[in-house]
Each structure stands twice: as C-alpha cells, then as structure tokens.
Amino acid sequence: MERFTGSFTQQEPIPEAGIEAAIAVLRHGRLHRYNTAPGEIAETALLEEEFAAYTGAKFCLAVASGGYAMGCALRALGVVAGQPVLTNAFTLAPVPGAIAALGARPVFVETTANLTIDLDNLAEMAAKSGSKILMLSHMRGHLADMHALMALCNRLGIKVVEDCAHTMGAAWDGIPSGRFGVMACYSTQTYKHMNSGEGGFLTTDDPQLAARAVLLSGSYMLYPRHRAAPPPEVFETIRLDVPNVSGRMDNLRAAILRPQIAMLDDRRARWNALYQVMEQGLAGTEGLVLTSRPAAETYVASSFQFLLPDWSADRVRAFVARCAARGVELKWFGAPEPVAFTSRYEHWRYADPQPLPQTDRVLAGLIDMRLPLTFGLTDAALIARIIRDEVGQVAQANDLTVEAVPLAD
Ligand SMILES: *Cc1c(COP(=O)(O)O)cnc(C)c1O
C-alpha cells in the first residue's frame, strides 16, 4: 500500500536575497520603519511602493498582520461598535475576529458549492441587516464572479473590502484580486503566498482611506516618510482626529519580503501545476466532487479542496483517518469540534447565531488540503492516488470503524 511521507506544513526557505537584506537590517539595527539614517529610505517604505506597483493600487500600507489590515480597513471606513458587517460564512477565524475587534457584528452570508459567497443570499442578508459594508473573503482562493458581485454591491450602496489572504497574485477576468473593492487586505504570514512569519498589506486607490489607514497604523506625524501614501496635505485635516492603533510592519520583515514580490508569478505557476496534477488524479472519482474553476479566474492554488457530498459524518471521519494513516493530512470543515484552523461560523460564539443551511450542507462534506511548494509533481500524483483509493474503499465500506492501516510499508 502506498504511503506519503512529506510534510504538509513545510514551506520553502526565505530566498537568499531576503536573508542577505535581513542581515543588513540586523547589522545596522534600524528595524523600526521610521528609524532611518539621513537620506535612507526604509525597507518598509520601499516594500509598500513595490507591492503597490505589483497590484496596480495607488496606495499601500504594510502592517503587522493580515488580521490587522482587515481591522484597520474597517476602522478607516468608519465602522463603529454595533454596526452590522457582511462577510462569508465560510472563511477563517481572523475574518469575523477583525469585525468583532471593533465591536461590530458579523452577518454571515451563505456559501455556494464552489466555495464562493452566494450573491442571492448576499442581497437578502444586506436587506435584512441594513449593512453597507462587505468584508469579502476570497476563502481558499476561490473567486466569486467579481463583475456580478460589484454590480450588486454598487446597486445596494455596499462598500467592499477584499480579504486577499489566499488570492495574492490571483485575478478575475484579468483584473488582480484586490482591485475590485474600495480596500484590499493581504497576509504575509508563513502559510500565505509570501512569507515573513507575520505581516500584511492594505491597498486602496482612495487618498482619504489611505491617509486614515497610515495614521491608524501608528505613523505619529512621520507620514511624509511613506512613499506609497497620499501627499502630506491629505493628512493635515485629519491627523489629530484619527487614533493610533499601532500595527506597523518593521524593516526586518520588509527586507525578507521585498525579493519575494518578483517570485509571486512563478510561485503561482508552480502551485497551479501541483493543483492540476491533483485535479487530474482525482477527476471522475465516484463520490468525490471537485470545485469547478471558472475560465475568468486566474487562481493561485496554495491549497486544494474537494467535496464528499451527502457522506455521513462517520464516513468522512473514517476517510480522513485512513488518509492520515497513509501520510495524507486532510482537514474537514464539517467536524463538530474545530481542529487546527477548521473552525466555522457556528463555533464563533461572539457572533449572533444564524441559520445557514446551504453552508452547513457544503461544509459537511468539505475536505481541505495544503499544497506547499516543497511538494513536487510526483508527490501530488501520489497524494491523489491515495485519496482516490481511500474514497473508493470508504464509500463502499459497510463497517466504518477505522481499520488499523499499517504504518510501515
Ligand atoms: C490568514 C488569513 C487571514 C489573516 O491573516 P493573518 O496574517 O494570519 O492575520 C485572513 N483571512 C484569511 C482567509 C486567512 O486565511
């Protein structure tokens, strides 16, 4: 019986250019973004300029995390305590967490079988809640029809903030993800598309929002040192009104990240090659449904999802356990208790309880897998063979007690 022995959590090392630049920052000791020698431009300011150029956004702010970027975006938009904020029911905990951090109320929207936000339900929940803000999570890199979504939100007067934690380098109809909403948030945490341990970006074309975000992040009166920010005049009228909610990025992380921007497109190609091998290996597996990827979507497949529709919980549990015994680490979003990152909307008890039958149906059979770039194509093919085999075995099994799969080969 075949077994996989690789690690699902091992990312690639930091590129040598990033290591060198990081060591230079450590040697001079000016890690704080506003601590610069005469004539020096901080790594953080350069990173912002370069990331803005990569996405095509006018303004960019580097911050301490993706979660911070989301909270900062909502604050910049003037979201206050008690205000309803629409968001995906299927997302990760930092998304509703960013809403809750402001004392605002997450209002969850149903999920389609393609793991995107359901636009009919979005209109319904917008009407019911009166919310004028959507924190749109491109969860696991699946993009909704962005033209239809923006047309709907514009018609309803809803401002869209994009959570691009899984879509850095992705596009819809050729337009980069993050360029549709009024603001976009990115993460550079280790498991995302660029790795600085922790970190994030906020981008926008709106000078007022950009200035508010810079002040919020803790710029004191040093905002003229930013390069991908609006000119100082824009700050003058608001600089004493916007509170400092410190969440800056530092020059060490910026140094690690700068060389990774130019690697994003190559990483996308390599991730998608792994994804396509998985897709081919699993195509036509009875009982297993792959998510369909629309032609307009340029995705970055840093993870892989499939559905086991209408499988009983016992059957899914047995399947996940048997794959784990063969070295294939899968996460199940339908488990009654959250495991690792798989908590779902009903586990977030700080939010108002909401019935979401369609999302429940999708998540009950949703399997999620990391696809680190340390895997090769033969690894992806082997993983797909194991999954295919186990789907076949478990789908037909009458006895679902998980048999001891021999650990040695
Ligand atoms: C990781 C993640 C975030 C937040 O990023 P952090 O940098 O970890 O705070 C937001 N949304 C999604 C969907 C994520 O996966």
Tab-separated table of C-alpha atoms and ligand atoms in Angstrom:
chain	number	residue	atom	x	y	z
A	1	MET	CA	0.000	0.000	0.000
A	2	GLU	CA	1.414	3.421	-0.996
A	3	ARG	CA	2.212	5.978	1.709
A	4	PHE	CA	3.181	9.629	1.518
A	5	THR	CA	5.980	10.793	3.808
A	6	GLY	CA	6.290	14.532	3.047
A	7	SER	CA	5.297	17.387	5.361
A	8	PHE	CA	2.130	19.372	4.669
A	9	THR	CA	3.388	22.295	6.751
A	10	GLN	CA	6.919	22.746	5.404
A	11	GLN	CA	7.254	25.899	3.317
A	12	GLU	CA	10.202	26.866	1.157
A	13	PRO	CA	13.121	28.738	2.754
A	14	ILE	CA	13.387	32.523	2.544
A	15	PRO	CA	15.243	33.399	-0.679
A	16	GLU	CA	18.947	34.230	-0.245
A	17	ALA	CA	18.360	37.860	-1.296
A	18	GLY	CA	15.843	38.188	1.560
A	19	ILE	CA	18.260	36.620	4.046
A	20	GLU	CA	21.037	38.989	2.958
A	21	ALA	CA	18.773	42.033	3.195
A	22	ALA	CA	17.507	40.913	6.607
A	23	ILE	CA	21.064	40.529	7.887
A	24	ALA	CA	21.898	44.040	6.635
A	25	VAL	CA	18.949	45.411	8.643
A	26	LEU	CA	20.045	43.463	11.719
A	27	ARG	CA	23.600	44.801	11.317
A	28	HIS	CA	22.548	48.458	11.177
A	29	GLY	CA	19.860	47.969	13.801
A	30	ARG	CA	17.274	50.354	12.365
A	31	LEU	CA	14.357	47.947	12.491
A	32	HIS	CA	11.610	50.478	13.193
A	33	ARG	CA	10.195	51.759	9.910
A	34	TYR	CA	10.650	55.414	10.867
A	35	ASN	CA	14.200	54.899	12.168
A	36	THR	CA	16.203	55.926	9.106
A	37	ALA	CA	19.661	57.388	8.592
A	38	PRO	CA	19.868	60.720	6.700
A	39	GLY	CA	18.903	60.105	3.082
A	40	GLU	CA	17.940	56.486	3.743
A	41	ILE	CA	14.625	55.092	2.515
A	42	ALA	CA	13.255	52.438	4.869
A	43	GLU	CA	12.828	48.879	3.591
A	44	THR	CA	9.172	49.110	4.646
A	45	ALA	CA	8.525	52.206	2.521
A	46	LEU	CA	10.202	50.561	-0.484
A	47	LEU	CA	8.223	47.353	0.034
A	48	GLU	CA	4.961	49.324	0.018
A	49	GLU	CA	5.926	51.068	-3.183
A	50	GLU	CA	6.852	47.761	-4.845
A	51	PHE	CA	3.729	45.913	-3.705
A	52	ALA	CA	1.527	48.804	-4.888
A	53	ALA	CA	3.215	48.556	-8.286
A	54	TYR	CA	2.682	44.766	-8.374
A	55	THR	CA	-1.076	45.059	-7.770
A	56	GLY	CA	-1.626	48.354	-9.595
A	57	ALA	CA	-3.005	50.063	-6.460
A	58	LYS	CA	-2.212	53.746	-5.891
A	59	PHE	CA	-1.519	53.349	-2.172
A	60	CYS	CA	-0.161	50.570	0.017
A	61	LEU	CA	0.434	50.247	3.744
A	62	ALA	CA	2.467	47.382	5.234
A	63	VAL	CA	1.199	46.226	8.619
A	64	ALA	CA	1.767	43.672	11.358
A	65	SER	CA	-0.670	41.013	10.078
A	66	GLY	CA	-3.497	40.275	7.654
A	67	GLY	CA	-5.924	40.412	10.555
A	68	TYR	CA	-4.628	43.868	11.479
A	69	ALA	CA	-5.081	45.005	7.847
A	70	MET	CA	-8.758	43.949	7.969
A	71	GLY	CA	-9.464	45.713	11.261
A	72	CYS	CA	-7.622	48.789	10.016
A	73	ALA	CA	-9.653	48.828	6.771
A	74	LEU	CA	-12.916	48.659	8.709
A	75	ARG	CA	-11.782	51.449	11.074
A	76	ALA	CA	-10.691	53.589	8.117
A	77	LEU	CA	-14.181	53.126	6.648
A	78	GLY	CA	-15.652	54.399	9.910
A	79	VAL	CA	-17.219	51.125	11.088
A	80	VAL	CA	-18.330	51.542	14.706
A	81	ALA	CA	-19.412	49.251	17.530
A	82	GLY	CA	-22.759	47.557	16.962
A	83	GLN	CA	-22.672	48.070	13.196
A	84	PRO	CA	-23.501	45.009	11.057
A	85	VAL	CA	-20.767	43.902	8.642
A	86	LEU	CA	-21.500	41.289	5.977
A	87	THR	CA	-18.977	38.527	5.481
A	88	ASN	CA	-18.623	34.959	4.173
A	89	ALA	CA	-19.931	32.178	6.408
A	90	PHE	CA	-17.093	30.046	5.039
A	91	THR	CA	-13.859	31.769	5.990
A	92	LEU	CA	-11.157	31.609	8.640
A	93	ALA	CA	-11.479	32.874	12.201
A	94	PRO	CA	-9.433	36.116	11.756
A	95	VAL	CA	-12.131	37.482	9.419
A	96	PRO	CA	-15.085	37.570	11.832
A	97	GLY	CA	-12.470	38.287	14.509
A	98	ALA	CA	-11.451	41.539	12.791
A	99	ILE	CA	-15.123	42.593	12.708
A	100	ALA	CA	-15.639	41.636	16.358
A	101	ALA	CA	-12.457	43.509	17.364
A	102	LEU	CA	-14.294	46.755	16.565
A	103	GLY	CA	-17.352	45.672	18.496
A	104	ALA	CA	-19.129	45.385	15.145
A	105	ARG	CA	-21.429	42.442	14.328
A	106	PRO	CA	-20.545	39.824	11.691
A	107	VAL	CA	-23.518	38.962	9.453
A	108	PHE	CA	-22.755	35.727	7.633
A	109	VAL	CA	-23.647	35.057	4.003
A	110	GLU	CA	-24.245	31.591	2.528
A	111	THR	CA	-21.657	29.637	0.544
A	112	THR	CA	-22.053	28.098	-2.908
A	113	ALA	CA	-20.854	24.583	-3.805
A	114	ASN	CA	-17.889	26.343	-5.451
A	115	LEU	CA	-16.976	27.785	-2.029
A	116	THR	CA	-17.702	31.397	-3.002
A	117	ILE	CA	-20.144	33.859	-1.465
A	118	ASP	CA	-23.766	33.310	-2.598
A	119	LEU	CA	-24.858	36.516	-4.329
A	120	ASP	CA	-28.622	35.951	-3.904
A	121	ASN	CA	-28.158	35.419	-0.201
A	122	LEU	CA	-25.826	38.443	-0.068
A	123	ALA	CA	-28.651	40.639	-1.380
A	124	GLU	CA	-31.044	39.047	1.092
A	125	MET	CA	-28.757	39.464	4.114
A	126	ALA	CA	-27.909	43.037	3.086
A	127	ALA	CA	-31.619	43.882	3.059
A	128	LYS	CA	-32.260	42.081	6.356
A	129	SER	CA	-29.310	43.583	8.246
A	130	GLY	CA	-29.133	47.003	6.586
A	131	SER	CA	-25.354	46.561	6.373
A	132	LYS	CA	-23.455	48.764	3.939
A	133	ILE	CA	-20.072	47.023	4.326
A	134	LEU	CA	-18.967	43.656	2.944
A	135	MET	CA	-15.752	42.040	4.192
A	136	LEU	CA	-15.383	39.712	1.216
A	137	SER	CA	-13.157	36.733	1.950
A	138	HIS	CA	-11.739	35.030	-1.135
A	139	MET	CA	-11.528	31.949	1.033
A	140	ARG	CA	-9.051	29.309	-0.158
A	141	GLY	CA	-8.506	31.359	-3.289
A	142	HIS	CA	-11.957	30.824	-4.827
A	143	LEU	CA	-13.185	33.993	-6.521
A	144	ALA	CA	-16.859	34.808	-6.943
A	145	ASP	CA	-17.970	36.383	-10.235
A	146	MET	CA	-16.430	39.734	-9.333
A	147	HIS	CA	-18.269	41.736	-12.003
A	148	ALA	CA	-21.641	40.438	-10.788
A	149	LEU	CA	-20.652	40.937	-7.139
A	150	MET	CA	-19.510	44.522	-7.684
A	151	ALA	CA	-22.604	45.358	-9.760
A	152	LEU	CA	-24.794	44.072	-6.928
A	153	CYS	CA	-22.844	45.889	-4.201
A	154	ASN	CA	-22.752	49.138	-6.175
A	155	ARG	CA	-26.512	48.928	-6.708
A	156	LEU	CA	-27.059	48.356	-2.970
A	157	GLY	CA	-24.546	51.042	-1.889
A	158	ILE	CA	-22.332	48.434	-0.187
A	159	LYS	CA	-18.612	49.121	0.165
A	160	VAL	CA	-16.469	46.047	-0.421
A	161	VAL	CA	-13.242	45.276	1.445
A	162	GLU	CA	-11.433	42.320	-0.137
A	163	ASP	CA	-9.689	39.755	2.054
A	164	CYS	CA	-6.979	38.576	-0.353
A	165	ALA	CA	-5.112	36.350	2.119
A	166	HIS	CA	-5.467	33.484	-0.398
A	167	THR	CA	-5.584	35.488	-3.639
A	168	MET	CA	-2.314	37.420	-3.656
A	169	GLY	CA	-1.300	37.034	-7.317
A	170	ALA	CA	-4.788	35.925	-8.455
A	171	ALA	CA	-7.112	37.728	-10.875
A	172	TRP	CA	-10.685	37.776	-12.159
A	173	ASP	CA	-11.108	38.499	-15.854
A	174	GLY	CA	-7.505	39.745	-15.909
A	175	ILE	CA	-8.040	42.239	-13.074
A	176	PRO	CA	-5.912	41.492	-9.994
A	177	SER	CA	-7.789	40.316	-6.930
A	178	GLY	CA	-7.900	43.268	-4.544
A	179	ARG	CA	-8.562	45.801	-7.316
A	180	PHE	CA	-12.371	45.499	-7.158
A	181	GLY	CA	-13.212	46.674	-3.648
A	182	VAL	CA	-12.564	50.057	-2.047
A	183	MET	CA	-9.765	48.480	0.010
A	184	ALA	CA	-7.926	45.149	-0.025
A	185	CYS	CA	-6.125	43.225	2.711
A	186	TYR	CA	-3.294	40.708	2.303
A	187	SER	CA	-1.355	38.495	4.680
A	188	THR	CA	2.348	37.627	4.540
A	189	GLN	CA	2.066	35.045	7.303
A	190	THR	CA	4.094	31.864	6.742
A	191	TYR	CA	1.275	29.838	5.129
A	192	LYS	CA	0.278	32.506	2.582
A	193	HIS	CA	1.862	33.464	-0.754
A	194	MET	CA	4.768	35.499	0.654
A	195	ASN	CA	6.398	34.569	3.947
A	196	SER	CA	7.638	36.940	6.640
A	197	GLY	CA	6.355	34.899	9.573
A	198	GLU	CA	3.706	37.528	10.297
A	199	GLY	CA	2.735	40.580	8.286
A	200	GLY	CA	0.179	42.073	5.923
A	201	PHE	CA	-0.744	44.797	3.447
A	202	LEU	CA	-3.616	47.127	2.906
A	203	THR	CA	-4.113	48.680	-0.538
A	204	THR	CA	-6.536	51.283	-1.874
A	205	ASP	CA	-6.867	53.996	-4.524
A	206	ASP	CA	-8.752	56.309	-2.143
A	207	PRO	CA	-6.438	59.004	-0.682
A	208	GLN	CA	-8.661	59.671	2.360
A	209	LEU	CA	-8.852	55.978	3.277
A	210	ALA	CA	-5.126	55.554	2.680
A	211	ALA	CA	-4.291	58.506	4.935
A	212	ARG	CA	-6.606	57.253	7.666
A	213	ALA	CA	-5.050	53.784	7.480
A	214	VAL	CA	-1.497	55.192	7.735
A	215	LEU	CA	-2.467	57.271	10.796
A	216	LEU	CA	-4.310	54.323	12.361
A	217	SER	CA	-1.291	52.046	11.903
A	218	GLY	CA	0.732	54.331	14.167
A	219	SER	CA	2.587	56.820	11.969
A	220	TYR	CA	2.727	59.580	14.614
A	221	MET	CA	3.483	62.650	12.480
A	222	LEU	CA	6.007	60.811	10.323
A	223	TYR	CA	3.639	60.053	7.439
A	224	PRO	CA	5.730	62.068	4.925
A	225	ARG	CA	8.246	59.195	5.073
A	226	HIS	CA	5.782	56.940	3.281
A	227	ARG	CA	6.152	56.653	-0.478
A	228	ALA	CA	3.041	54.704	-1.442
A	229	ALA	CA	0.793	57.094	0.527
A	230	PRO	CA	-1.039	60.292	-0.417
A	231	PRO	CA	0.791	63.646	-0.085
A	232	PRO	CA	1.031	65.321	3.382
A	233	GLU	CA	-1.847	67.764	2.607
A	234	VAL	CA	-4.306	64.876	2.713
A	235	PHE	CA	-3.213	64.103	6.292
A	236	GLU	CA	-3.350	67.652	7.597
A	237	THR	CA	-7.069	67.934	8.190
A	238	ILE	CA	-7.438	64.508	9.827
A	239	ARG	CA	-4.148	63.860	11.617
A	240	LEU	CA	-5.475	64.809	15.069
A	241	ASP	CA	-8.793	63.016	14.653
A	242	VAL	CA	-7.603	59.511	13.825
A	243	PRO	CA	-6.490	57.368	16.786
A	244	ASN	CA	-3.180	55.496	16.776
A	245	VAL	CA	-3.935	51.761	16.834
A	246	SER	CA	-0.346	50.568	16.422
A	247	GLY	CA	0.168	47.782	13.901
A	248	ARG	CA	3.143	48.816	11.784
A	249	MET	CA	5.395	46.492	9.841
A	250	ASP	CA	9.132	46.650	10.639
A	251	ASN	CA	12.157	46.846	8.316
A	252	LEU	CA	13.278	43.296	9.081
A	253	ARG	CA	10.116	41.753	7.697
A	254	ALA	CA	10.047	44.199	4.820
A	255	ALA	CA	13.606	43.154	3.890
A	256	ILE	CA	12.557	39.495	3.906
A	257	LEU	CA	9.527	40.255	1.726
A	258	ARG	CA	10.893	42.590	-0.945
A	259	PRO	CA	12.613	39.901	-3.064
A	260	GLN	CA	9.501	37.693	-2.822
A	261	ILE	CA	7.276	40.051	-4.838
A	262	ALA	CA	9.112	39.197	-8.046
A	263	MET	CA	8.673	35.488	-7.214
A	264	LEU	CA	4.872	35.588	-6.945
A	265	ASP	CA	4.112	34.837	-10.580
A	266	ASP	CA	6.493	31.886	-10.664
A	267	ARG	CA	5.041	30.586	-7.389
A	268	ARG	CA	1.574	30.804	-8.928
A	269	ALA	CA	2.693	28.688	-11.900
A	270	ARG	CA	4.272	26.078	-9.612
A	271	TRP	CA	1.260	25.935	-7.256
A	272	ASN	CA	-1.112	25.586	-10.164
A	273	ALA	CA	0.959	22.787	-11.707
A	274	LEU	CA	0.621	20.840	-8.420
A	275	TYR	CA	-3.082	21.624	-8.320
A	276	GLN	CA	-3.636	20.424	-11.862
A	277	VAL	CA	-1.910	17.118	-11.145
A	278	MET	CA	-4.206	16.657	-8.131
A	279	GLU	CA	-7.227	17.602	-10.240
A	280	GLN	CA	-6.312	15.126	-12.998
A	281	GLY	CA	-5.590	12.404	-10.439
A	282	LEU	CA	-8.981	12.826	-8.801
A	283	ALA	CA	-11.160	13.526	-11.857
A	284	GLY	CA	-14.000	11.046	-12.207
A	285	THR	CA	-13.616	9.604	-8.685
A	286	GLU	CA	-17.058	8.342	-7.761
A	287	GLY	CA	-18.482	10.091	-4.675
A	288	LEU	CA	-15.982	12.945	-4.845
A	289	VAL	CA	-16.755	16.338	-6.412
A	290	LEU	CA	-14.069	18.802	-7.447
A	291	THR	CA	-14.756	22.528	-7.279
A	292	SER	CA	-15.025	23.991	-10.761
A	293	ARG	CA	-12.723	26.851	-11.659
A	294	PRO	CA	-14.373	29.388	-13.975
A	295	ALA	CA	-12.457	30.469	-17.101
A	296	ALA	CA	-12.361	34.094	-15.837
A	297	GLU	CA	-10.492	33.035	-12.697
A	298	THR	CA	-6.676	33.156	-12.527
A	299	TYR	CA	-6.145	31.287	-9.283
A	300	VAL	CA	-3.149	30.674	-7.034
A	301	ALA	CA	-3.678	27.138	-5.767
A	302	SER	CA	-1.813	27.159	-2.479
A	303	SER	CA	-4.420	24.693	-1.224
A	304	PHE	CA	-6.802	22.069	-2.639
A	305	GLN	CA	-10.475	21.456	-1.806
A	306	PHE	CA	-12.979	18.793	-2.741
A	307	LEU	CA	-16.447	17.752	-1.605
A	308	LEU	CA	-17.809	14.432	-0.430
A	309	PRO	CA	-21.445	15.424	-0.867
A	310	ASP	CA	-24.032	13.702	1.319
A	311	TRP	CA	-21.478	11.485	3.049
A	312	SER	CA	-22.360	10.736	6.671
A	313	ALA	CA	-20.116	12.251	9.328
A	314	ASP	CA	-18.886	8.775	10.285
A	315	ARG	CA	-17.897	8.011	6.733
A	316	VAL	CA	-15.989	11.307	6.323
A	317	ARG	CA	-14.262	10.770	9.685
A	318	ALA	CA	-13.171	7.275	8.634
A	319	PHE	CA	-11.915	8.612	5.299
A	320	VAL	CA	-9.849	11.392	6.920
A	321	ALA	CA	-8.369	8.966	9.468
A	322	ARG	CA	-7.440	6.414	6.805
A	323	CYS	CA	-5.779	9.081	4.632
A	324	ALA	CA	-3.868	10.339	7.704
A	325	ALA	CA	-2.636	6.815	8.360
A	326	ARG	CA	-1.175	6.856	4.851
A	327	GLY	CA	0.538	10.208	5.449
A	328	VAL	CA	-2.057	12.427	3.733
A	329	GLU	CA	-3.091	15.216	6.072
A	330	LEU	CA	-6.600	16.426	5.264
A	331	LYS	CA	-8.759	18.907	7.146
A	332	TRP	CA	-12.524	18.501	7.384
A	333	PHE	CA	-14.598	21.671	7.766
A	334	GLY	CA	-17.655	19.653	8.811
A	335	ALA	CA	-16.244	18.255	12.066
A	336	PRO	CA	-18.438	19.107	15.056
A	337	GLU	CA	-15.428	20.401	17.013
A	338	PRO	CA	-12.857	22.681	15.364
A	339	VAL	CA	-9.449	21.119	14.698
A	340	ALA	CA	-6.462	23.389	13.932
A	341	PHE	CA	-7.796	26.113	11.577
A	342	THR	CA	-11.130	24.453	10.694
A	343	SER	CA	-13.471	26.390	12.999
A	344	ARG	CA	-16.634	27.516	11.234
A	345	TYR	CA	-19.315	30.146	11.746
A	346	GLU	CA	-21.314	28.327	14.412
A	347	HIS	CA	-18.170	27.968	16.551
A	348	TRP	CA	-17.728	31.763	16.694
A	349	ARG	CA	-19.964	32.287	19.710
A	350	TYR	CA	-19.298	36.029	19.915
A	351	ALA	CA	-21.341	36.432	16.704
A	352	ASP	CA	-25.147	36.330	16.669
A	353	PRO	CA	-26.348	32.794	15.886
A	354	GLN	CA	-27.652	32.452	12.338
A	355	PRO	CA	-29.182	29.545	10.413
A	356	LEU	CA	-27.139	28.834	7.253
A	357	PRO	CA	-28.466	25.539	5.875
A	358	GLN	CA	-26.748	25.810	2.496
A	359	THR	CA	-23.336	26.453	4.081
A	360	ASP	CA	-23.934	23.572	6.523
A	361	ARG	CA	-24.556	21.237	3.593
A	362	VAL	CA	-21.384	22.338	1.785
A	363	LEU	CA	-19.118	22.268	4.860
A	364	ALA	CA	-20.432	18.852	5.979
A	365	GLY	CA	-18.553	17.307	3.056
A	366	LEU	CA	-15.729	19.814	2.563
A	367	ILE	CA	-12.174	18.480	2.636
A	368	ASP	CA	-9.237	20.881	2.559
A	369	MET	CA	-5.575	20.218	1.972
A	370	ARG	CA	-2.438	22.356	1.991
A	371	LEU	CA	-0.297	22.228	-1.122
A	372	PRO	CA	3.128	23.525	-0.043
A	373	LEU	CA	5.673	24.353	-2.743
A	374	THR	CA	8.055	21.850	-1.171
A	375	PHE	CA	5.895	19.166	-2.881
A	376	GLY	CA	6.837	18.011	-6.351
A	377	LEU	CA	4.521	16.819	-9.126
A	378	THR	CA	5.152	13.155	-8.246
A	379	ASP	CA	4.121	13.940	-4.645
A	380	ALA	CA	0.859	15.464	-5.864
A	381	ALA	CA	0.204	12.438	-8.073
A	382	LEU	CA	0.853	10.052	-5.157
A	383	ILE	CA	-1.414	12.042	-2.810
A	384	ALA	CA	-4.174	11.971	-5.432
A	385	ARG	CA	-3.808	8.165	-5.827
A	386	ILE	CA	-4.095	7.671	-2.061
A	387	ILE	CA	-7.168	9.906	-1.812
A	388	ARG	CA	-8.803	8.212	-4.792
A	389	ASP	CA	-8.132	4.786	-3.338
A	390	GLU	CA	-9.477	5.700	0.102
A	391	VAL	CA	-12.602	7.384	-1.309
A	392	GLY	CA	-13.306	4.120	-3.111
A	393	GLN	CA	-12.633	1.981	-0.045
A	394	VAL	CA	-14.627	4.091	2.400
A	395	ALA	CA	-17.529	4.785	0.034
A	396	GLN	CA	-18.153	1.029	-0.208
A	397	ALA	CA	-17.327	0.020	3.352
A	398	ASN	CA	-20.178	-1.271	5.488
A	399	ASP	CA	-18.144	-1.235	8.655
A	400	LEU	CA	-16.848	2.283	9.331
A	401	THR	CA	-14.723	1.526	12.349
A	402	VAL	CA	-11.383	2.798	11.162
A	403	GLU	CA	-9.248	-0.211	10.499
A	404	ALA	CA	-5.662	-0.020	11.596
A	405	VAL	CA	-3.863	0.857	8.404
A	406	PRO	CA	-0.325	-0.490	8.731
A	407	LEU	CA	2.038	2.416	9.302
A	408	ALA	CA	5.129	0.719	7.935
A	409	ASP	CA	5.154	-0.089	4.254
B	1	LIG	C1	-4.562	34.031	7.263
B	1	LIG	C2	-5.845	34.665	6.923
B	1	LIG	C3	-6.157	35.945	7.335
B	1	LIG	C4	-5.374	36.739	8.332
B	1	LIG	O1	-4.044	36.757	8.192
B	1	LIG	P1	-3.031	36.849	9.450
B	1	LIG	O2	-1.851	37.485	8.819
B	1	LIG	O3	-2.807	35.466	9.941
B	1	LIG	O4	-3.666	37.732	10.486
B	1	LIG	C5	-7.328	36.490	6.883
B	1	LIG	N1	-8.164	35.815	6.093
B	1	LIG	C6	-7.918	34.568	5.702
B	1	LIG	C7	-8.910	33.879	4.827
B	1	LIG	C8	-6.754	33.949	6.109
B	1	LIG	O5	-6.509	32.692	5.729
